């Protein structure tokens, strides 16, 4: 893979993280529910950390990317994406965030499947794994909130 191709891929991923940060921050700013506000502020900070990580990867190169594939329990995959509103409940806010992470993981997985270059394919697979890890973390929080009787 050419260096400029790698830079374009990672730069695009950085842009996605910035977009997610902006989305989560804006929802947090508008949320009336304090729990939801806290959740989205935490998610915004996570996206900021992801951007910083990807910026380091950009300087080091593709061999530095190592994300374990997270298990996907598909806890929320069958649920409809809630509509964004200032009055949304914390569980709906989490579900919305989970759906956004799922969409990002699916996008990177599709790009990996159509990549002819093995190194480029690996970069997209690693980015998909990163997003799947985010989804798994959020689904864990969702499950603990939605089904407290399981604990």
Coordinates of N, CA, C and O in Angstrom, one line a residue:
X1 N 0.8 -1.2 0.0 CA 0.0 0.0 0.0 C 0.9 1.2 0.0 O 1.9 1.3 0.7
X2 N 0.5 2.2 -0.8 CA 1.3 3.4 -0.9 C 1.0 4.2 0.4 O 0.0 4.2 1.0
X3 N 2.1 5.0 0.8 CA 2.0 5.8 2.0 C 0.8 6.8 1.9 O 0.1 6.9 2.9
X4 N 0.6 7.4 0.8 CA -0.5 8.3 0.7 C -1.8 7.7 0.8 O -2.8 8.3 1.3
X5 N -2.0 6.4 0.4 CA -3.3 5.7 0.6 C -3.5 5.5 2.1 O -4.6 5.7 2.5
X6 N -2.5 5.1 2.8 CA -2.6 4.8 4.2 C -3.0 6.1 4.9 O -3.9 6.2 5.7
X7 N -2.3 7.2 4.5 CA -2.6 8.5 5.1 C -4.1 8.9 4.9 O -4.7 9.5 5.8
X8 N -4.6 8.7 3.7 CA -6.0 9.0 3.4 C -6.9 8.2 4.2 O -7.9 8.8 4.7
X9 N -6.7 6.9 4.4 CA -7.6 6.1 5.2 C -7.6 6.5 6.6 O -8.7 6.7 7.2
X10 N -6.4 6.7 7.2 CA -6.4 7.1 8.6 C -6.9 8.5 8.8 O -7.6 8.8 9.8
X11 N -6.6 9.4 7.9 CA -7.2 10.8 7.9 C -8.7 10.8 7.9 O -9.4 11.5 8.6
X12 N -9.2 9.9 7.1 CA -10.7 9.8 7.0 C -11.3 9.2 8.3 O -12.3 9.6 8.8
X13 N -10.5 8.2 8.9 CA -11.0 7.7 10.2 C -10.9 8.8 11.2 O -11.8 8.8 12.1
X14 N -9.9 9.6 11.2 CA -9.8 10.7 12.2 C -10.9 11.7 12.0 O -11.5 12.1 13.0
X15 N -11.3 12.0 10.7 CA -12.4 12.8 10.5 C -13.7 12.2 11.1 O -14.5 12.9 11.6
X16 N -13.9 10.9 11.0 CA -15.0 10.2 11.5 C -15.1 10.3 13.0 O -16.1 10.5 13.6
X17 N -13.9 10.2 13.7 CA -13.8 10.4 15.1 C -14.2 11.8 15.5 O -14.9 12.0 16.5
X18 N -13.7 12.8 14.8 CA -14.0 14.2 15.1 C -15.5 14.4 14.9 O -16.2 15.1 15.8
X19 N -16.1 13.8 13.9 CA -17.6 14.0 13.6 C -18.3 13.3 14.8 O -19.3 13.9 15.3
X20 N -17.9 12.2 15.3 CA -18.5 11.5 16.4 C -18.4 12.3 17.7 O -19.3 12.4 18.4
X21 N -17.2 12.9 17.9 CA -17.0 13.7 19.0 C -18.0 14.9 19.0 O -18.6 15.2 20.0
X22 N -18.1 15.5 17.9 CA -18.9 16.7 17.7 C -20.4 16.3 18.0 O -21.1 17.0 18.7
X23 N -20.8 15.1 17.4 CA -22.2 14.7 17.6 C -22.4 14.4 19.1 O -23.4 14.9 19.7
X24 N -21.5 13.6 19.8 CA -21.8 13.3 21.2 C -21.7 14.6 22.1 O -22.5 14.7 23.0
X25 N -20.8 15.5 21.8 CA -20.7 16.7 22.6 C -22.0 17.5 22.4 O -22.5 18.1 23.4
X26 N -22.5 17.6 21.2 CA -23.7 18.4 20.9 C -24.9 17.8 21.6 O -25.8 18.5 22.2
X27 N -25.0 16.4 21.6 CA -26.1 15.8 22.3 C -26.0 16.0 23.8 O -27.0 16.4 24.5
X28 N -24.8 15.9 24.3 CA -24.6 16.2 25.8 C -25.0 17.6 26.1 O -25.6 17.8 27.2
X29 N -24.6 18.6 25.3 CA -25.0 19.9 25.6 C -26.5 20.2 25.6 O -27.0 21.1 26.3
X30 N -27.2 19.4 24.8 CA -28.7 19.6 24.7 C -29.5 18.7 25.6 O -30.7 19.0 25.8
X31 N -28.9 17.7 26.1 CA -29.6 16.7 26.9 C -30.1 17.3 28.2 O -29.3 18.1 28.9
X32 N -31.3 17.0 28.6 CA -31.9 17.5 29.9 C -31.5 16.5 31.0 O -31.3 16.9 32.1
X33 N -31.5 15.2 30.7 CA -31.3 14.2 31.7 C -29.8 14.2 32.0 O -28.9 14.1 31.2
X34 N -29.5 14.3 33.3 CA -28.1 14.4 33.8 C -27.3 13.1 33.4 O -26.1 13.2 33.1
X35 N -27.9 12.0 33.6 CA -27.2 10.7 33.3 C -26.9 10.6 31.8 O -25.8 10.2 31.4
X36 N -27.8 11.0 30.9 CA -27.6 11.0 29.5 C -26.5 12.0 29.2 O -25.6 11.7 28.4
X37 N -26.5 13.2 29.8 CA -25.5 14.2 29.6 C -24.1 13.6 29.9 O -23.1 13.7 29.1
X38 N -24.0 12.9 31.0 CA -22.7 12.3 31.5 C -22.3 11.3 30.5 O -21.1 11.2 30.1
X39 N -23.2 10.4 30.1 CA -22.9 9.3 29.1 C -22.3 9.9 27.8 O -21.2 9.5 27.3
X40 N -23.0 10.9 27.3 CA -22.5 11.5 26.0 C -21.2 12.3 26.2 O -20.4 12.3 25.3
X41 N -21.0 12.9 27.3 CA -19.7 13.6 27.5 C -18.6 12.6 27.6 O -17.5 12.8 27.1
X42 N -18.9 11.4 28.3 CA -17.9 10.4 28.3 C -17.6 9.8 26.9 O -16.4 9.6 26.5
X43 N -18.6 9.6 26.1 CA -18.5 9.2 24.7 C -17.7 10.2 23.9 O -16.8 9.8 23.1
X44 N -17.9 11.4 24.1 CA -17.2 12.5 23.4 C -15.7 12.4 23.7 O -14.8 12.5 22.9
X45 N -15.4 12.2 25.0 CA -14.0 12.1 25.4 C -13.4 10.8 24.8 O -12.2 10.8 24.5
X46 N -14.1 9.7 24.8 CA -13.6 8.5 24.1 C -13.2 8.8 22.7 O -12.2 8.3 22.2
X47 N -14.1 9.5 22.0 CA -13.9 9.8 20.6 C -12.6 10.7 20.4 O -11.8 10.5 19.5
X48 N -12.4 11.6 21.3 CA -11.2 12.4 21.3 C -10.0 11.5 21.5 O -9.0 11.7 20.8
X49 N -10.1 10.6 22.4 CA -8.9 9.7 22.6 C -8.7 8.8 21.4 O -7.5 8.6 21.0
X50 N -9.7 8.4 20.7 CA -9.6 7.6 19.5 C -8.9 8.4 18.4 O -8.0 7.9 17.7
X51 N -9.3 9.7 18.3 CA -8.7 10.6 17.3 C -7.2 10.7 17.6 O -6.3 10.6 16.7
X52 N -6.8 10.9 18.9 CA -5.4 11.1 19.3 C -4.6 9.8 19.0 O -3.5 9.9 18.5
X53 N -5.3 8.7 19.2 CA -4.6 7.4 18.9 C -4.3 7.3 17.4 O -3.2 6.9 17.0
X54 N -5.4 7.6 16.6 CA -5.2 7.5 15.2 C -4.2 8.5 14.6 O -3.5 8.2 13.7
X55 N -4.1 9.6 15.3 CA -3.1 10.6 14.8 C -1.7 10.0 15.1 O -0.7 10.2 14.3
X56 N -1.5 9.3 16.2 CA -0.2 8.6 16.5 C 0.1 7.5 15.5 O 1.2 7.3 15.0
X57 N -1.0 6.8 15.1 CA -0.9 5.7 14.1 C -0.4 6.3 12.8 O 0.4 5.8 12.1
X58 N -1.0 7.5 12.5 CA -0.6 8.2 11.2 C 0.9 8.4 11.1 O 1.5 8.3 10.0
X59 N 1.5 8.7 12.2 CA 2.9 9.0 12.2 C 3.8 7.8 12.2 O 4.9 7.7 11.7
X60 N 3.2 6.7 12.8 CA 4.0 5.5 13.0 C 3.9 4.5 11.8 O 4.7 3.7 11.6
X61 N 2.7 4.5 11.2 CA 2.4 3.5 10.1 C 1.5 2.4 10.5 O 1.2 2.2 11.6
X62 N 1.1 1.6 9.5 CA 0.1 0.6 9.6 C 0.5 -0.6 10.5 O -0.4 -1.2 11.1
X63 N 1.7 -0.8 10.7 CA 2.2 -2.0 11.5 C 1.9 -1.7 13.0 O 1.9 -2.7 13.8
X64 N 1.6 -0.5 13.3 CA 1.4 -0.2 14.7 C -0.1 -0.4 15.2 O -0.4 -0.3 16.3
X65 N -0.9 -0.8 14.2 CA -2.4 -1.0 14.5 C -2.6 -2.4 15.0 O -2.4 -3.3 14.3
X66 N -3.1 -2.5 16.2 CA -3.4 -3.8 16.8 C -4.6 -3.7 17.6 O -4.6 -3.3 18.8
X67 N -5.8 -4.1 17.1 CA -7.0 -4.2 17.9 C -7.5 -5.6 17.9 O -7.6 -6.2 16.8
X68 N -7.8 -6.1 19.0 CA -8.4 -7.4 19.1 C -9.8 -7.4 18.6 O -10.5 -6.4 18.9
X69 N -10.2 -8.4 18.0 CA -11.6 -8.5 17.6 C -12.5 -8.7 18.8 O -12.3 -9.6 19.6
X70 N -13.4 -7.8 19.0 CA -14.3 -7.8 20.2 C -15.5 -8.8 19.9 O -15.9 -8.9 18.7
X71 N -16.0 -9.5 20.9 CA -17.1 -10.3 20.6 C -18.3 -9.4 20.3 O -18.5 -8.4 20.9
X72 N -19.2 -9.9 19.4 CA -20.4 -9.1 19.1 C -21.6 -10.0 19.5 O -21.9 -11.0 18.9
X73 N -22.2 -9.6 20.6 CA -23.3 -10.3 21.1 C -24.7 -9.9 20.5 O -25.7 -10.5 20.7
X74 N -24.6 -8.9 19.7 CA -25.7 -8.4 18.9 C -26.9 -8.0 19.8 O -28.1 -8.2 19.4
X75 N -26.6 -7.6 21.0 CA -27.6 -7.3 22.0 C -28.7 -6.3 21.5 O -29.9 -6.4 21.7
X76 N -28.2 -5.3 20.8 CA -29.1 -4.2 20.3 C -29.3 -4.2 18.8 O -30.1 -3.3 18.3
X77 N -28.8 -5.1 18.1 CA -28.8 -5.0 16.6 C -30.3 -5.1 16.1 O -30.6 -4.4 15.1
X78 N -31.2 -5.8 16.8 CA -32.5 -5.9 16.3 C -33.4 -4.7 16.7 O -34.5 -4.6 16.3
X79 N -32.9 -3.9 17.6 CA -33.7 -2.7 18.1 C -33.6 -1.6 17.1 O -32.6 -1.4 16.4
X80 N -34.7 -0.9 16.9 CA -34.7 0.3 16.0 C -33.9 1.4 16.6 O -33.9 1.6 17.8
X81 N -33.2 2.2 15.7 CA -32.5 3.3 16.2 C -33.4 4.4 16.7 O -34.3 4.8 15.9
X82 N -33.2 4.9 17.9 CA -34.1 5.9 18.4 C -33.9 7.3 17.7 O -32.8 7.5 17.2
X83 N -34.9 8.1 17.7 CA -34.7 9.4 17.1 C -34.1 10.3 18.2 O -34.4 10.3 19.3
X84 N -33.1 11.1 17.7 CA -32.4 12.0 18.5 C -33.4 13.1 19.0 O -34.1 13.7 18.2
X85 N -33.4 13.3 20.3 CA -34.2 14.4 20.9 C -33.5 14.9 22.2 O -32.8 14.1 22.8
X86 N -33.8 16.1 22.6 CA -33.3 16.6 23.9 C -33.9 15.9 25.1 O -33.4 15.9 26.2
X87 N -35.0 15.2 24.9 CA -35.7 14.6 26.0 C -35.5 13.1 26.0 O -36.2 12.4 26.8
X88 N -34.6 12.6 25.2 CA -34.4 11.1 25.1 C -33.9 10.6 26.5 O -33.3 11.2 27.2
X89 N -34.3 9.3 26.7 CA -33.9 8.6 27.9 C -32.5 8.1 27.8 O -32.0 7.9 26.7
X90 N -31.8 7.9 28.9 CA -30.4 7.4 28.8 C -30.2 6.1 28.0 O -29.3 6.0 27.2
X91 N -31.2 5.1 28.1 CA -31.1 3.9 27.3 C -31.2 4.2 25.9 O -30.5 3.6 25.0
X92 N -32.1 5.1 25.5 CA -32.2 5.5 24.1 C -30.9 6.2 23.6 O -30.5 5.9 22.4
X93 N -30.3 7.0 24.4 CA -29.1 7.6 24.1 C -28.0 6.6 23.8 O -27.2 6.7 22.9
X94 N -27.9 5.6 24.7 CA -26.9 4.6 24.5 C -27.2 3.8 23.3 O -26.2 3.5 22.5
X95 N -28.4 3.5 23.0 CA -28.8 2.7 21.8 C -28.4 3.5 20.6 O -27.9 2.9 19.6
X96 N -28.6 4.8 20.6 CA -28.2 5.6 19.4 C -26.7 5.6 19.2 O -26.2 5.4 18.1
X97 N -25.9 5.7 20.3 CA -24.5 5.6 20.2 C -24.0 4.2 19.7 O -23.1 4.1 18.9
X98 N -24.7 3.2 20.2 CA -24.4 1.8 19.7 C -24.6 1.7 18.2 O -23.8 1.1 17.5
X99 N -25.7 2.2 17.8 CA -26.0 2.1 16.3 C -25.0 2.9 15.5 O -24.6 2.4 14.4
X100 N -24.5 4.0 16.0 CA -23.5 4.8 15.3 C -22.2 4.0 15.2 O -21.5 3.9 14.2
X101 N -21.8 3.3 16.3 CA -20.6 2.5 16.3 C -20.7 1.3 15.4 O -19.8 0.9 14.6
X102 N -21.9 0.7 15.3 CA -22.2 -0.4 14.4 C -22.1 0.0 13.0 O -21.5 -0.7 12.2
X103 N -22.6 1.2 12.6 CA -22.5 1.7 11.3 C -21.1 1.9 10.9 O -20.7 1.6 9.8
X104 N -20.3 2.4 11.8 CA -18.9 2.7 11.5 C -18.1 1.4 11.3 O -17.4 1.2 10.3
X105 N -18.4 0.4 12.1 CA -17.8 -1.0 12.0 C -18.2 -1.6 10.7 O -17.3 -2.2 10.0
X106 N -19.4 -1.5 10.3 CA -19.9 -2.1 9.0 C -19.2 -1.4 7.8 O -18.9 -2.1 6.9
X107 N -19.1 -0.1 7.9 CA -18.4 0.7 6.8 C -17.0 0.2 6.6 O -16.6 -0.1 5.5
X108 N -16.2 0.1 7.7 CA -14.8 -0.3 7.6 C -14.8 -1.8 7.2 O -13.9 -2.2 6.4
X109 N -15.7 -2.6 7.6 CA -15.7 -4.0 7.2 C -15.9 -4.1 5.7 O -15.3 -4.9 5.0
X110 N -16.9 -3.3 5.2 CA -17.1 -3.3 3.7 C -15.9 -2.9 2.9 O -15.6 -3.4 1.9
X111 N -15.3 -1.8 3.4 CA -14.0 -1.3 2.8 C -12.9 -2.4 2.8 O -12.2 -2.5 1.8
X112 N -12.9 -3.2 3.9 CA -11.8 -4.2 4.0 C -12.2 -5.3 2.9 O -11.2 -5.8 2.2
X113 N -13.4 -5.6 2.8 CA -13.8 -6.7 1.8 C -13.5 -6.3 0.4 O -13.2 -7.2 -0.4
X114 N -13.6 -5.0 0.0 CA -13.3 -4.6 -1.4 C -11.9 -4.2 -1.6 O -11.6 -3.8 -2.7
X115 N -11.1 -4.2 -0.6 CA -9.7 -3.8 -0.7 C -8.9 -4.9 -1.4 O -8.9 -6.0 -0.9
X116 N -8.2 -4.6 -2.5 CA -7.3 -5.5 -3.2 C -6.0 -5.6 -2.5 O -5.3 -6.7 -2.5
X117 N -5.5 -4.5 -1.9 CA -4.2 -4.5 -1.3 C -4.3 -5.1 0.1 O -5.1 -4.7 0.9
X118 N -3.4 -6.1 0.4 CA -3.5 -6.8 1.7 C -3.3 -5.9 2.9 O -4.0 -6.0 3.9
X119 N -2.3 -5.0 2.8 CA -2.1 -4.1 3.9 C -3.2 -3.1 4.1 O -3.6 -2.8 5.2
X120 N -3.8 -2.6 3.0 CA -5.0 -1.7 3.1 C -6.1 -2.5 3.8 O -6.8 -1.9 4.6
X121 N -6.3 -3.7 3.4 CA -7.4 -4.6 3.9 C -7.2 -4.7 5.4 O -8.1 -4.6 6.2
X122 N -5.9 -4.9 5.9 CA -5.6 -5.1 7.3 C -5.9 -3.8 8.0 O -6.5 -3.8 9.1
X123 N -5.6 -2.6 7.5 CA -5.9 -1.3 8.1 C -7.4 -1.2 8.3 O -7.9 -0.9 9.4
X124 N -8.2 -1.5 7.3 CA -9.7 -1.4 7.4 C -10.2 -2.4 8.5 O -11.1 -2.1 9.2
X125 N -9.7 -3.6 8.4 CA -10.1 -4.6 9.4 C -9.8 -4.2 10.9 O -10.6 -4.4 11.8
X126 N -8.6 -3.6 11.0 CA -8.3 -3.1 12.4 C -9.2 -1.9 12.8 O -9.6 -1.9 14.0
X127 N -9.5 -1.0 11.9 CA -10.5 0.0 12.2 C -11.8 -0.5 12.5 O -12.5 -0.1 13.5
X128 N -12.3 -1.6 11.8 CA -13.6 -2.2 12.1 C -13.5 -2.8 13.5 O -14.5 -2.7 14.3
X129 N -12.4 -3.5 13.8 CA -12.2 -4.1 15.2 C -12.3 -3.0 16.3 O -12.9 -3.2 17.3
X130 N -11.7 -1.8 16.0 CA -11.8 -0.7 17.0 C -13.2 -0.3 17.2 O -13.6 -0.2 18.4
X131 N -14.0 -0.2 16.1 CA -15.4 0.3 16.3 C -16.2 -0.8 16.9 O -17.1 -0.5 17.7
X132 N -15.9 -2.1 16.6 CA -16.6 -3.2 17.3 C -16.3 -3.2 18.8 O -17.2 -3.6 19.6
X133 N -15.1 -2.9 19.1 CA -14.8 -2.8 20.5 C -15.6 -1.7 21.2 O -16.0 -1.9 22.4
X134 N -15.7 -0.6 20.6 CA -16.6 0.5 21.1 C -18.0 0.1 21.3 O -18.6 0.3 22.3
X135 N -18.5 -0.6 20.3 CA -19.9 -1.1 20.3 C -20.1 -2.1 21.5 O -21.0 -2.0 22.3
X136 N -19.1 -3.0 21.6 CA -19.2 -4.0 22.7 C -19.2 -3.3 24.1 O -20.0 -3.7 25.0
X137 N -18.4 -2.3 24.2 CA -18.3 -1.6 25.5 C -19.6 -0.9 25.8 O -20.2 -1.0 26.9
X138 N -20.2 -0.3 24.8 CA -21.5 0.4 25.0 C -22.6 -0.6 25.2 O -23.5 -0.3 26.0
X139 N -22.6 -1.7 24.6 CA -23.6 -2.7 24.8 C -23.5 -3.3 26.2 O -24.6 -3.6 26.8
X140 N -22.3 -3.4 26.7 CA -22.2 -3.9 28.1 C -22.8 -2.9 29.1 O -23.6 -3.3 30.0
X141 N -22.6 -1.6 28.8 CA -23.3 -0.6 29.7 C -24.8 -0.6 29.5 O -25.5 -0.6 30.5
X142 N -25.2 -0.8 28.2 CA -26.6 -0.8 27.9 C -27.3 -2.0 28.7 O -28.3 -1.9 29.3
X143 N -26.7 -3.2 28.6 CA -27.2 -4.4 29.2 C -27.3 -4.2 30.7 O -28.3 -4.6 31.3
X144 N -26.3 -3.6 31.3 CA -26.3 -3.4 32.8 C -27.4 -2.4 33.2 O -28.0 -2.5 34.2
X145 N -27.7 -1.4 32.3 CA -28.8 -0.5 32.6 C -30.2 -1.0 32.3 O -31.1 -0.8 33.0
X146 N -30.3 -1.7 31.2 CA -31.6 -2.2 30.7 C -32.1 -3.4 31.5 O -33.3 -3.6 31.6
X147 N -31.1 -4.2 32.0 CA -31.5 -5.5 32.6 C -30.8 -5.6 34.0 O -30.0 -6.5 34.2
X148 N -31.1 -4.7 34.9 CA -30.4 -4.7 36.2 C -30.7 -6.0 37.0 O -29.9 -6.4 37.8
X149 N -31.8 -6.6 36.7 CA -32.2 -7.8 37.4 C -31.3 -9.0 37.2 O -31.2 -9.9 37.9
X150 N -30.5 -8.9 36.1 CA -29.5 -9.9 35.8 C -28.4 -9.9 36.7 O -27.6 -10.9 36.8
X151 N -28.2 -8.8 37.4 CA -27.1 -8.7 38.4 C -27.6 -9.0 39.7 O -27.2 -9.0 40.7

